[in-house]
Coordinates of C-alpha atoms in Angstrom, one line a residue:
X1 CA 40.7 -5.0 -22.0
X2 CA 37.7 -6.7 -24.1
X3 CA 34.4 -5.3 -23.4
X4 CA 31.9 -8.1 -22.5
X5 CA 29.8 -9.7 -25.6
X6 CA 26.9 -11.6 -24.8
X7 CA 26.9 -15.3 -26.3
X8 CA 23.4 -15.9 -28.1
X9 CA 20.8 -17.8 -26.4
X10 CA 20.0 -21.2 -27.9
X11 CA 16.1 -21.1 -27.9
X12 CA 13.3 -18.9 -26.6
X13 CA 13.0 -21.1 -23.4
X14 CA 16.4 -20.4 -22.3
X15 CA 17.9 -17.7 -19.6
X16 CA 21.3 -16.4 -18.3
X17 CA 21.8 -16.7 -14.7
X18 CA 25.0 -14.7 -13.3
X19 CA 27.2 -16.3 -10.5
X20 CA 28.7 -13.7 -8.5
X21 CA 32.1 -14.8 -7.3
X22 CA 33.2 -14.6 -3.4
X23 CA 34.7 -11.5 -1.9
X24 CA 38.3 -12.7 -1.9
X25 CA 39.6 -9.1 -1.7
X26 CA 37.8 -5.8 -1.2
X27 CA 40.0 -3.9 -3.7
X28 CA 39.5 -6.6 -6.7
X29 CA 37.1 -6.2 -9.4
X30 CA 33.5 -8.0 -8.6
X31 CA 33.8 -11.3 -10.6
X32 CA 31.0 -12.5 -12.3
X33 CA 30.3 -15.3 -14.6
X34 CA 27.2 -16.0 -17.1
X35 CA 25.8 -19.3 -17.5
X36 CA 22.8 -20.4 -19.9
X37 CA 20.0 -22.6 -18.8
X38 CA 16.5 -23.6 -19.7
X39 CA 14.2 -21.6 -17.0
X40 CA 12.5 -24.7 -15.9
X41 CA 15.5 -26.6 -15.4
X42 CA 17.5 -23.8 -13.8
X43 CA 19.4 -24.3 -10.4
X44 CA 18.2 -22.4 -7.5
X45 CA 18.7 -18.8 -8.0
X46 CA 17.6 -15.4 -6.6
X47 CA 16.4 -12.4 -8.6
X48 CA 17.1 -8.9 -8.1
X49 CA 14.6 -6.2 -8.0
X50 CA 16.2 -2.8 -8.2
X51 CA 16.3 0.8 -9.6
X52 CA 18.5 1.1 -12.9
X53 CA 19.2 4.6 -11.9
X54 CA 20.3 7.6 -14.1
X55 CA 23.9 8.0 -12.8
X56 CA 26.2 8.9 -15.4
X57 CA 29.1 7.3 -13.8
X58 CA 29.0 3.6 -14.5
X59 CA 31.4 1.0 -12.5
X60 CA 33.4 -1.7 -14.1
X61 CA 32.9 -5.6 -13.1
X62 CA 34.7 -8.6 -14.9
X63 CA 32.2 -10.6 -16.4
X64 CA 33.9 -14.0 -18.1
X65 CA 37.4 -12.1 -17.8
X66 CA 35.8 -9.1 -19.8
X67 CA 34.8 -5.6 -18.7
X68 CA 31.2 -5.0 -18.1
X69 CA 29.9 -1.5 -17.0
X70 CA 27.0 -1.2 -14.9
X71 CA 25.2 1.6 -13.2
X72 CA 26.6 2.6 -9.5
X73 CA 23.4 1.5 -7.9
X74 CA 23.8 -2.2 -9.3
X75 CA 27.5 -1.9 -8.7
X76 CA 26.9 -1.1 -4.9
X77 CA 24.0 -4.1 -5.0
X78 CA 26.6 -6.5 -6.3
X79 CA 29.2 -5.6 -3.5
X80 CA 26.9 -5.7 -0.7
X81 CA 25.0 -9.0 -1.8
X82 CA 28.5 -11.1 -2.7
X83 CA 29.1 -13.6 0.0
X84 CA 32.4 -13.7 1.7
X85 CA 33.3 -17.5 0.8
X86 CA 30.9 -18.7 -1.9
X87 CA 29.3 -18.1 -5.3
X88 CA 25.7 -16.6 -5.5
X89 CA 23.4 -17.6 -8.5
X90 CA 21.2 -14.6 -9.5
X91 CA 19.0 -13.3 -12.2
X92 CA 19.8 -9.5 -12.9
X93 CA 18.2 -7.9 -15.9
X94 CA 20.9 -5.4 -16.8
X95 CA 23.5 -8.6 -16.9
X96 CA 21.5 -11.6 -17.9
X97 CA 19.7 -9.9 -21.0
X98 CA 21.6 -8.5 -23.9
X99 CA 20.1 -5.0 -23.8
X100 CA 21.3 -4.3 -27.4
X101 CA 19.8 -7.4 -28.9
X102 CA 15.9 -6.2 -29.5
X103 CA 14.5 -9.5 -30.4
X104 CA 16.3 -11.2 -27.3
X105 CA 15.0 -8.3 -25.0
X106 CA 11.4 -8.8 -26.4
X107 CA 11.7 -12.3 -25.6
X108 CA 13.1 -12.0 -22.2
X109 CA 10.9 -9.5 -21.1
X110 CA 7.9 -11.5 -21.9
X111 CA 9.7 -14.3 -19.8
X112 CA 10.2 -11.9 -16.7
X113 CA 6.7 -13.0 -14.9
X114 CA 8.2 -16.8 -14.7
X115 CA 11.6 -15.7 -14.1
X116 CA 10.5 -13.9 -10.9
X117 CA 7.9 -16.4 -10.0
X118 CA 10.4 -19.2 -9.9
X119 CA 13.2 -17.3 -8.2
X120 CA 13.8 -18.9 -4.9
X121 CA 13.7 -15.6 -3.4
X122 CA 13.4 -11.9 -5.0
X123 CA 16.0 -9.3 -3.5
X124 CA 14.4 -6.0 -3.1
X125 CA 17.4 -3.6 -3.1
X126 CA 16.4 0.1 -1.9
X127 CA 19.7 1.1 -2.0
X128 CA 22.9 1.6 0.2
X129 CA 22.2 2.0 3.7
X130 CA 20.8 5.4 4.6
X131 CA 21.2 7.5 7.9
X132 CA 19.1 5.8 10.6
X133 CA 18.0 3.0 8.4
X134 CA 18.4 0.3 11.2
X135 CA 16.1 2.4 13.3
X136 CA 13.6 2.6 10.7
X137 CA 13.7 -1.2 9.8
X138 CA 13.3 -1.5 13.8
X139 CA 10.3 0.5 14.0
X140 CA 8.6 -1.1 10.9
X141 CA 9.0 -4.4 12.4
X142 CA 7.3 -3.2 15.5
X143 CA 4.6 -1.7 13.5
X144 CA 4.0 -5.1 11.4
X145 CA 3.5 -6.8 14.8
X146 CA 0.8 -4.2 16.0
X147 CA -0.9 -4.3 12.5
X148 CA -0.9 -8.2 12.8
X149 CA -2.8 -8.0 16.1
X150 CA -4.9 -5.4 14.9
X151 CA -6.0 -7.5 12.0
X152 CA -6.6 -10.6 14.0
X153 CA -8.9 -8.5 16.2
X154 CA -10.6 -7.1 13.0
X155 CA -11.3 -10.4 11.5
X156 CA -12.1 -12.2 14.9
X157 CA -14.9 -9.5 15.2
X158 CA -16.5 -10.5 12.0
X159 CA -15.3 -7.3 10.0
X160 CA -14.9 -8.2 6.6
X161 CA -14.5 -4.3 5.4
X162 CA -11.3 -3.2 4.1
X163 CA -9.2 -1.8 7.3
X164 CA -10.4 1.7 7.8
X165 CA -8.1 4.6 9.5
X166 CA -8.3 4.9 13.1
X167 CA -6.7 6.2 16.2
X168 CA -4.3 3.8 17.9
X169 CA -5.8 1.9 20.8
X170 CA -4.6 2.1 24.4
X171 CA -2.2 -0.7 23.9
X172 CA -0.8 0.4 20.5
X173 CA 0.0 4.0 22.2
X174 CA 2.1 2.4 24.8
X175 CA 4.3 0.8 22.1
X176 CA 4.3 4.2 20.1
X177 CA 5.3 6.6 23.0
X178 CA 8.9 6.4 22.5
X179 CA 8.8 7.3 18.7
X180 CA 10.6 10.6 18.1
X181 CA 11.2 12.9 15.0
X182 CA 14.8 11.2 14.1
X183 CA 12.6 8.2 13.7
X184 CA 10.0 9.6 11.2
X185 CA 12.6 11.4 9.4
X186 CA 14.4 8.1 8.8
X187 CA 11.1 6.4 8.1
X188 CA 10.1 8.9 5.1
X189 CA 13.6 9.0 4.0
X190 CA 13.2 5.2 3.5
X191 CA 9.7 5.6 2.0
X192 CA 11.3 8.4 -0.5
X193 CA 13.6 6.0 -2.2
X194 CA 12.8 6.3 -6.0
X195 CA 13.1 2.6 -6.2
X196 CA 9.3 2.5 -5.1
X197 CA 8.4 4.7 -8.2
X198 CA 9.4 2.0 -10.5
X199 CA 6.5 0.4 -12.6
X200 CA 8.8 -2.9 -13.0
X201 CA 8.9 -3.7 -9.5
X202 CA 5.2 -4.4 -9.2
X203 CA 5.2 -7.3 -11.3
X204 CA 8.8 -8.4 -9.8
X205 CA 7.3 -8.3 -6.2
X206 CA 3.6 -9.3 -7.1
X207 CA 4.3 -12.8 -8.5
X208 CA 7.3 -13.6 -6.2
X209 CA 6.8 -16.5 -3.8
X210 CA 9.1 -14.9 -1.4
X211 CA 10.9 -11.4 -1.1
X212 CA 13.5 -9.6 1.1
X213 CA 13.4 -5.7 1.4
X214 CA 17.3 -4.8 1.6
X215 CA 18.7 -1.1 2.3
X216 CA 22.5 -1.8 3.0
X217 CA 23.2 -3.8 5.8
X218 CA 19.5 -4.0 6.9
X219 CA 16.9 -6.6 5.9
X220 CA 13.3 -7.5 6.3
X221 CA 10.8 -9.9 4.8
X222 CA 8.7 -7.8 2.6
X223 CA 5.4 -9.0 4.2
X224 CA 6.6 -7.5 7.4
X225 CA 7.7 -4.5 5.7
X226 CA 4.4 -3.6 3.9
X227 CA 2.3 -4.5 7.2
X228 CA 4.4 -2.1 9.1
X229 CA 3.6 0.6 6.0
X230 CA -0.3 -0.5 6.3
X231 CA -0.1 0.3 10.3
X232 CA 1.2 3.9 9.5
X233 CA -1.2 4.4 6.4
X234 CA -4.4 3.5 8.7
X235 CA -3.4 5.0 12.0
X236 CA -4.4 8.5 11.6
X237 CA -2.2 10.4 14.1
X238 CA 0.9 8.3 12.5
X239 CA -0.1 9.3 9.1
X240 CA -0.6 13.0 10.1
X241 CA 3.1 13.1 10.6
X242 CA 4.2 11.9 7.1
X243 CA 5.4 14.5 5.2
X244 CA 4.6 12.8 1.7
X245 CA 1.7 10.4 2.2
X246 CA 1.8 9.7 -1.3
X247 CA 4.7 7.5 -1.2
X248 CA 2.9 5.4 1.7
X249 CA 0.2 5.0 -0.8
X250 CA 2.5 3.8 -3.5
X251 CA 4.0 1.1 -1.3
X252 CA 0.3 0.3 -0.2
X253 CA -0.6 -0.2 -3.9
X254 CA 2.1 -2.4 -4.6
X255 CA 1.0 -4.8 -1.8
X256 CA -2.5 -4.5 -2.9
X257 CA -1.9 -5.8 -6.5
X258 CA 0.1 -8.3 -5.1
X259 CA -3.0 -9.3 -3.2
X260 CA -5.1 -9.1 -6.4
X261 CA -2.6 -11.1 -8.3
X262 CA -2.5 -14.1 -5.6
X263 CA -6.2 -14.2 -5.2
X264 CA -6.9 -13.7 -9.0
X265 CA -9.3 -11.1 -8.0
X266 CA -9.1 -9.5 -11.7
X267 CA -7.4 -10.5 -14.8
X268 CA -8.2 -7.0 -16.3
X269 CA -5.1 -4.9 -17.2
X270 CA -6.8 -1.8 -16.7
X271 CA -7.2 -2.7 -13.0
X272 CA -3.3 -2.9 -12.6
X273 CA -2.9 0.5 -14.8
X274 CA -5.1 2.1 -12.5
X275 CA -3.0 1.2 -9.6
X276 CA 0.2 2.4 -10.9
X277 CA -0.7 5.8 -11.9
X278 CA 2.4 7.2 -9.8
X279 CA 4.9 4.8 -10.9
X280 CA 7.7 5.9 -13.6
X281 CA 9.7 4.3 -16.2
X282 CA 12.6 5.5 -18.5
X283 CA 11.0 4.0 -21.2
X284 CA 7.0 5.1 -21.6
X285 CA 6.2 1.6 -23.2
X286 CA 7.1 -0.2 -20.0
X287 CA 4.3 1.4 -18.2
X288 CA 2.2 -1.3 -20.4
X289 CA 5.1 -4.0 -20.8
X290 CA 5.8 -3.9 -16.9
X291 CA 2.2 -5.3 -16.0
X292 CA 1.5 -7.8 -18.8
X293 CA 3.0 -10.5 -16.7
X294 CA 0.1 -9.9 -14.0
X295 CA -2.7 -11.2 -16.7
X296 CA -3.5 -14.8 -16.0
X297 CA -6.0 -15.7 -18.7
X298 CA -5.4 -13.5 -21.5
X299 CA -5.4 -16.0 -24.2
X300 CA -8.4 -17.5 -22.8
X301 CA -10.2 -14.2 -23.3
X302 CA -9.3 -12.8 -26.6
X303 CA -6.5 -15.5 -28.0
X304 CA -6.0 -13.4 -31.2
X305 CA -5.5 -10.0 -29.6
X306 CA -3.3 -11.4 -26.9
X307 CA -1.0 -12.8 -29.4
X308 CA -1.1 -9.9 -32.0
X309 CA -1.8 -6.7 -29.7
X310 CA -0.2 -7.3 -26.2
X311 CA 3.2 -8.7 -27.3
X312 CA 6.2 -7.2 -25.8
X313 CA 7.8 -5.6 -28.7
X314 CA 10.5 -2.6 -28.4
X315 CA 10.2 -2.0 -32.1
X316 CA 6.9 -0.6 -31.6
X317 CA 6.5 3.2 -31.3
X318 CA 4.8 4.4 -27.8
X319 CA 2.0 5.7 -29.7
X320 CA 1.5 1.7 -31.1
X321 CA 1.9 0.4 -27.7
X322 CA -0.7 2.5 -26.0
X323 CA -3.3 2.2 -28.9
X324 CA -3.1 -1.6 -28.7
X325 CA -3.4 -1.8 -25.1
X326 CA -6.3 0.3 -25.1
X327 CA -7.9 -1.4 -28.0
X328 CA -7.4 -4.7 -26.1
X329 CA -8.6 -3.5 -22.9
X330 CA -11.9 -2.0 -24.7
X331 CA -12.5 -5.2 -26.4
X332 CA -11.9 -7.7 -23.5
X333 CA -13.9 -5.7 -20.9
X334 CA -16.8 -4.2 -23.6
X335 CA -16.8 -1.0 -22.1
X336 CA -15.3 2.6 -22.3
X337 CA -14.0 2.7 -18.8
X338 CA -10.6 3.6 -19.7
X339 CA -11.5 6.7 -21.7
X340 CA -12.9 8.2 -18.6
X341 CA -9.9 9.4 -16.4
X342 CA -8.0 11.8 -18.5
X343 CA -9.1 14.5 -20.6
X344 CA -7.5 15.0 -24.1
X345 CA -5.9 18.1 -22.6
X346 CA -3.6 16.4 -20.3
X347 CA -2.0 14.1 -22.9
X348 CA 1.6 14.7 -23.9
X349 CA 2.4 11.9 -26.4
X350 CA 2.2 12.9 -29.6
X351 CA 0.0 11.7 -32.5
X352 CA -1.9 9.6 -29.8
X353 CA -5.8 8.9 -30.7
X354 CA -8.1 10.8 -28.7
X355 CA -9.7 7.5 -27.4
X356 CA -6.0 6.4 -26.1
X357 CA -5.2 7.3 -22.5
X358 CA -1.6 8.5 -22.3
X359 CA -0.2 6.4 -19.7
X360 CA 3.3 8.0 -19.5
X361 CA 1.8 10.9 -17.4
X362 CA 0.1 10.8 -14.2
X363 CA -4.1 10.4 -14.3
X364 CA -6.0 12.2 -11.8
X365 CA -8.5 9.4 -11.8
X366 CA -12.1 9.8 -12.7
X367 CA -14.1 11.9 -10.1
X368 CA -15.6 9.7 -7.7
X369 CA -19.2 10.4 -8.9
X370 CA -18.1 8.3 -12.1
X371 CA -17.3 5.2 -10.0
X372 CA -20.7 5.0 -8.7
X373 CA -23.0 2.5 -10.4
X374 CA -26.2 4.3 -10.1
X375 CA -25.8 5.8 -13.5
X376 CA -27.5 3.6 -16.2
X377 CA -26.5 5.1 -19.5
X378 CA -24.5 2.0 -20.3
X379 CA -27.9 0.2 -20.5
X380 CA -29.1 2.2 -23.4
X381 CA -27.4 0.4 -26.4
X382 CA -24.4 -2.0 -27.1
X383 CA -21.5 -0.4 -28.6
X384 CA -20.6 -2.8 -31.3
X385 CA -16.8 -1.6 -30.9
X386 CA -14.3 -2.4 -33.5
X387 CA -11.0 -1.1 -34.4
X388 CA -9.0 -0.2 -37.7
X389 CA -5.7 1.3 -36.9
X390 CA -6.1 4.7 -35.3
X391 CA -10.1 4.5 -35.5
X392 CA -12.3 3.3 -33.2
X393 CA -15.8 2.7 -34.3
X394 CA -18.8 2.6 -31.8
X395 CA -22.7 3.0 -31.9
X396 CA -23.9 5.8 -30.1
X397 CA -26.5 8.6 -29.7
X398 CA -26.3 12.4 -30.2
X399 CA -28.0 13.9 -27.0
X400 CA -27.4 17.6 -27.4
X401 CA -24.7 20.1 -28.3
X402 CA -23.0 22.8 -26.1
X403 CA -24.2 26.2 -26.2
X404 CA -22.2 27.5 -23.2
X405 CA -19.2 26.4 -21.3
X406 CA -17.2 28.0 -18.4
X407 CA -13.6 28.0 -18.2
X408 CA -12.1 25.0 -16.4
X409 CA -13.2 25.0 -12.7
X410 CA -10.4 25.3 -10.0
X411 CA -10.7 23.8 -6.4
X412 CA -9.2 27.2 -5.5
X413 CA -12.1 29.2 -6.8
X414 CA -15.4 27.2 -6.1
X415 CA -17.6 30.3 -4.9
X416 CA -16.8 32.5 -7.8
X417 CA -17.2 29.5 -10.0
X418 CA -20.8 28.9 -8.6
X419 CA -21.6 32.5 -8.8
X420 CA -20.6 33.1 -12.6
X421 CA -22.7 29.7 -13.3
X422 CA -25.9 31.3 -11.3
X423 CA -25.2 34.7 -13.3
X424 CA -25.5 32.8 -16.6
X425 CA -28.6 31.0 -15.7
X426 CA -30.1 34.1 -14.6
X427 CA -29.3 35.8 -18.1
X428 CA -31.2 33.3 -19.8
X429 CA -34.1 35.0 -18.0
X430 CA -33.0 38.7 -18.3
X431 CA -32.3 38.9 -14.5
X432 CA -28.6 39.7 -14.6
X433 CA -29.0 43.4 -14.5
X434 CA -31.6 43.5 -12.0
X435 CA -31.0 46.3 -9.6
X436 CA -32.6 45.9 -6.3
X437 CA -30.7 48.5 -4.4
X438 CA -29.0 46.9 -1.5
X439 CA -26.0 44.8 -1.6
X440 CA -26.6 41.0 -2.7
X441 CA -30.2 41.5 -3.3
X442 CA -30.0 41.1 -6.6
X443 CA -28.1 37.8 -6.4
X444 CA -30.6 36.8 -3.9
X445 CA -33.3 37.5 -6.3
X446 CA -31.6 35.2 -8.9
X447 CA -31.5 32.4 -6.5
X448 CA -35.3 32.9 -5.8
X449 CA -36.1 32.8 -9.4
X450 CA -34.3 29.5 -10.4
X451 CA -35.6 28.1 -7.2
X452 CA -39.0 28.8 -9.0
X453 CA -38.0 27.8 -12.3
X454 CA -38.7 24.3 -13.8
X455 CA -35.9 22.3 -15.2
X456 CA -36.2 19.3 -17.8
X457 CA -37.0 16.7 -15.7
X458 CA -39.4 19.0 -13.4
X459 CA -37.3 19.8 -10.8
X460 CA -36.5 23.4 -10.0
X461 CA -33.4 24.8 -11.9
X462 CA -31.9 25.5 -8.6
X463 CA -32.3 21.8 -7.5
X464 CA -30.7 20.4 -11.1
X465 CA -27.8 23.2 -10.5
X466 CA -26.6 21.8 -7.0
X467 CA -27.2 18.1 -8.1
X468 CA -25.2 18.8 -11.4
X469 CA -22.5 20.3 -9.6
X470 CA -21.8 17.3 -7.4
X471 CA -22.8 14.8 -9.9
X472 CA -26.0 14.1 -8.2
X473 CA -23.8 12.0 -5.8
X474 CA -22.9 12.5 -2.2
X475 CA -20.5 10.3 -0.4
X476 CA -20.5 7.9 -2.8
X477 CA -24.6 7.1 -2.9
X478 CA -27.4 9.1 -5.1
X479 CA -27.7 12.6 -3.4
X480 CA -30.6 12.6 -1.1
X481 CA -33.0 15.8 -1.2
X482 CA -31.8 17.1 2.2
X483 CA -28.5 17.6 0.9
X484 CA -29.8 20.8 -0.5
X485 CA -29.1 22.6 2.9
X486 CA -25.5 22.0 2.2
X487 CA -25.8 23.7 -1.2
X488 CA -28.1 26.7 0.6
X489 CA -25.0 27.3 3.0
X490 CA -22.9 27.8 0.0
X491 CA -25.2 30.2 -1.4
X492 CA -25.2 32.1 2.1
X493 CA -21.8 32.3 2.0
X494 CA -21.6 34.1 -1.6
X495 CA -24.3 36.3 -0.4
X496 CA -22.1 37.3 2.7
X497 CA -19.4 38.4 0.2
X498 CA -21.8 40.3 -1.8
X499 CA -22.4 42.1 1.2
X500 CA -18.6 42.6 2.1
X501 CA -18.3 40.1 4.8
X502 CA -15.8 37.0 4.0
X503 CA -14.7 34.0 5.7
X504 CA -11.2 32.6 5.9
X505 CA -11.5 29.7 3.6
X506 CA -8.6 27.8 5.5
X507 CA -9.9 28.6 9.0
X508 CA -11.4 24.9 9.9
X509 CA -13.6 26.3 12.5
X510 CA -15.5 28.5 9.8
X511 CA -15.0 31.5 12.1
X512 CA -15.3 35.2 10.5
X513 CA -12.1 36.9 10.0
X514 CA -11.6 39.1 13.2
X515 CA -11.7 42.6 11.2
X516 CA -13.3 45.2 13.5
X517 CA -14.7 46.7 10.4
X518 CA -16.5 43.6 9.2
X519 CA -17.6 42.6 12.8
X520 CA -19.4 46.1 13.1
X521 CA -20.7 45.7 9.8
X522 CA -22.3 42.6 10.8
X523 CA -23.5 43.9 14.1
X524 CA -25.6 46.7 12.2
X525 CA -26.6 44.1 9.4
X526 CA -29.5 42.0 10.7
X527 CA -29.9 40.1 7.1
X528 CA -26.0 39.1 7.3
X529 CA -26.5 38.0 11.0
X530 CA -29.4 35.4 9.9
X531 CA -27.3 34.1 6.9
X532 CA -24.0 33.9 8.8
X533 CA -25.6 31.3 11.1
X534 CA -25.8 28.5 8.6
X535 CA -22.3 29.4 7.0
X536 CA -20.7 29.4 10.8
X537 CA -22.3 25.7 11.1
X538 CA -19.9 24.7 8.5
X539 CA -22.4 23.0 6.2
X540 CA -21.1 24.5 3.2
X541 CA -17.9 22.7 3.3
X542 CA -19.8 19.4 3.0
X543 CA -20.9 20.6 -0.2
X544 CA -18.0 22.3 -1.5
X545 CA -16.0 18.8 -0.8
X546 CA -18.2 16.8 -2.8
X547 CA -18.1 19.7 -5.5
X548 CA -14.1 19.9 -5.6
X549 CA -14.0 16.1 -6.0
X550 CA -16.7 15.9 -8.8
X551 CA -15.9 18.8 -10.9
X552 CA -12.6 20.3 -10.1
X553 CA -10.4 20.5 -13.5
X554 CA -13.8 20.2 -15.5
X555 CA -16.0 22.7 -17.3
X556 CA -19.8 23.7 -16.7
X557 CA -22.0 23.6 -19.6
X558 CA -25.5 24.3 -20.8
X559 CA -27.0 22.7 -24.0
X560 CA -29.2 24.0 -26.9
X561 CA -32.0 21.8 -25.3
X562 CA -31.9 23.4 -22.0
X563 CA -29.8 20.7 -20.1
X564 CA -27.0 21.6 -17.9
X565 CA -23.7 19.4 -17.1
X566 CA -20.3 19.1 -16.9
X567 CA -17.5 17.9 -18.8
X568 CA -13.7 17.2 -19.3
X569 CA -11.5 20.3 -19.7
X570 CA -11.3 21.7 -23.2
X571 CA -15.2 21.1 -23.8
X572 CA -16.4 24.2 -25.7
X573 CA -19.3 25.5 -27.4
X574 CA -20.4 23.2 -30.5
X575 CA -19.0 20.3 -29.2
X576 CA -21.6 17.3 -28.7
X577 CA -22.8 15.5 -25.9
X578 CA -23.1 11.6 -26.9
X579 CA -23.9 8.5 -25.6
X580 CA -21.7 5.7 -26.5
X581 CA -22.3 2.1 -26.5
X582 CA -20.2 0.5 -23.5
X583 CA -19.8 4.0 -21.9
X584 CA -21.1 4.7 -18.0
X585 CA -21.6 8.2 -18.6
X586 CA -22.2 10.3 -21.9
X587 CA -18.9 11.6 -23.7
X588 CA -18.3 15.2 -25.1
X589 CA -17.3 14.4 -28.9
X590 CA -15.9 17.2 -31.4
X591 CA -17.2 16.9 -34.9
X592 CA -14.4 17.1 -37.6
X593 CA -17.1 16.2 -40.6
X594 CA -15.0 13.0 -41.3
X595 CA -14.4 11.9 -38.0
X596 CA -14.7 12.4 -34.2
X597 CA -12.4 13.7 -31.5
X598 CA -13.3 12.4 -28.1
X599 CA -12.5 15.2 -25.5
X600 CA -13.8 13.3 -22.7
X601 CA -16.4 12.0 -20.4
X602 CA -19.4 14.3 -19.0
X603 CA -22.3 14.6 -17.0
X604 CA -25.7 15.5 -18.2
X605 CA -28.4 16.1 -15.7
X606 CA -31.8 14.5 -16.3
X607 CA -30.0 12.0 -18.8
X608 CA -27.8 9.7 -16.2
X609 CA -30.8 7.3 -15.9
X610 CA -31.1 6.6 -19.3
X611 CA -34.0 9.1 -20.1
X612 CA -34.4 9.9 -23.7
X613 CA -38.2 10.2 -23.8
X614 CA -38.2 13.8 -24.9
X615 CA -35.8 13.2 -27.6
X616 CA -38.2 10.8 -29.1
X617 CA -36.1 7.8 -30.7
X618 CA -32.4 9.7 -31.3
X619 CA -30.9 8.0 -34.4
X620 CA -28.1 5.5 -33.8
X621 CA -25.0 6.9 -35.3
X622 CA -21.9 4.9 -36.0
X623 CA -19.1 7.1 -34.8
X624 CA -15.5 7.0 -36.2
X625 CA -13.2 8.6 -33.5
X626 CA -9.8 9.2 -34.1

């Protein structure tokens, strides 16, 4: 039997629709026929959103009397979706696009936003029926009703904030009382479908006017589906039962993007890219191409760039696609926001310019501190940003150079990291080798000395240190002076360790390990007893949580002018700390004589409000960053 060959489309505004023949015989091959039509004149059709899958075993179907091989997951969808006694019109990318024809593929992918938006309905095919699928869909339907009732109550009360996590109300508890473990197994098996990892589904669902989630024989309106998920994600006692909360977050993100798109809350490609960090695609270029249709006014913002930089073009390399997308984002937003979230050391795409994010790998996101607008570095000078091939040109100031850098700080070892930093700062005053006799006394002497020493901005060095370690931000606001008591509790914890008394860091009640020898030592040690009280109150954890959110995965550094800060993993002695026009925070750059390499963002304490007085009038430098 001949293999199916697509007939060429007559013009760029044409698409193909597939007509799925009725189920006449369970054993006969699925019958398909392709029909060409102008998109705007197309008959009523449904569009399929599904996962291509990686199955090696293709299944044969008949398309216009010729054999066409399709992936097993698509074959299962066709079998389930074909009607018993009538034909069904659909648009399915693997069938309706000639995948071997690159120019056609480019053109058709560009039209996919309109194809899904104009479809009578988008069918979200999760896969064949799973164990307990019926039970899971029934539970989600119930949760959706509870969510709707909760939202009505919240909005009637005038609460316009995003929904917060809460415990279920008395009425909600009565509806949840019968939920058993098998239900949660079925729910999270459903959520674990790899369908939800796909990049393309974000656009396919976001632009649709009507969508239905299908798992085997089970069906549910998409709105009710994500309402049910929203109820779980904002109900603390339910979320704690989830073995993998990340999948719930992915589904919530899709719903969030759909809301952003419908309400026209943003037209920035970077906003959508930030939402899809956890998504996956077999072709890394689709991390960008799969989101282009969500932009509404691209041509109005940068008409020349929209045409030349952000075309769907599968002849471009991954490097070219990412570079052009990054350049477009920087120019359209006139800032360097996309350069923050990913240090150079985490990139895997080869030959990617240092200023370009690698969207093929998951970006952990900028620390919370860098999302706060109380930093005023951006106000210092305009960037006058331009591009030439792989080079970005931007105006900036060289603030300082790094003369000491720690290894990458870890969320697992915050106390040893802090101790090493304090010892380093003390070495600058020749205090590291002070011997005061009893355990911990030398460290306490270092702390006292740093508390009396003056930093560049007239704070004590100790205050500058604790503010640096949390980016001078606590609970998403500028850190208040009283937050020092939480840092003091951290120092007390280190002092106890110096005296041989160790807390169990995984014990949420902060109780001392019940080692008889340690308890006896504490009983006989009045100094440790006094120190212990603030530690047992749990105040240290508040500081450590802020610290981990801010500097985990980064390096602490000091500079030749006496400043302290932290920067992206990979920053080292000799690197320069610079302000770049359009940047919210300073950057660490590496000078290669003929060009600069961007290592990543940084925090420089005493320079985050635009203070440059003690530097005189720094010379504006035109940086070439490659």
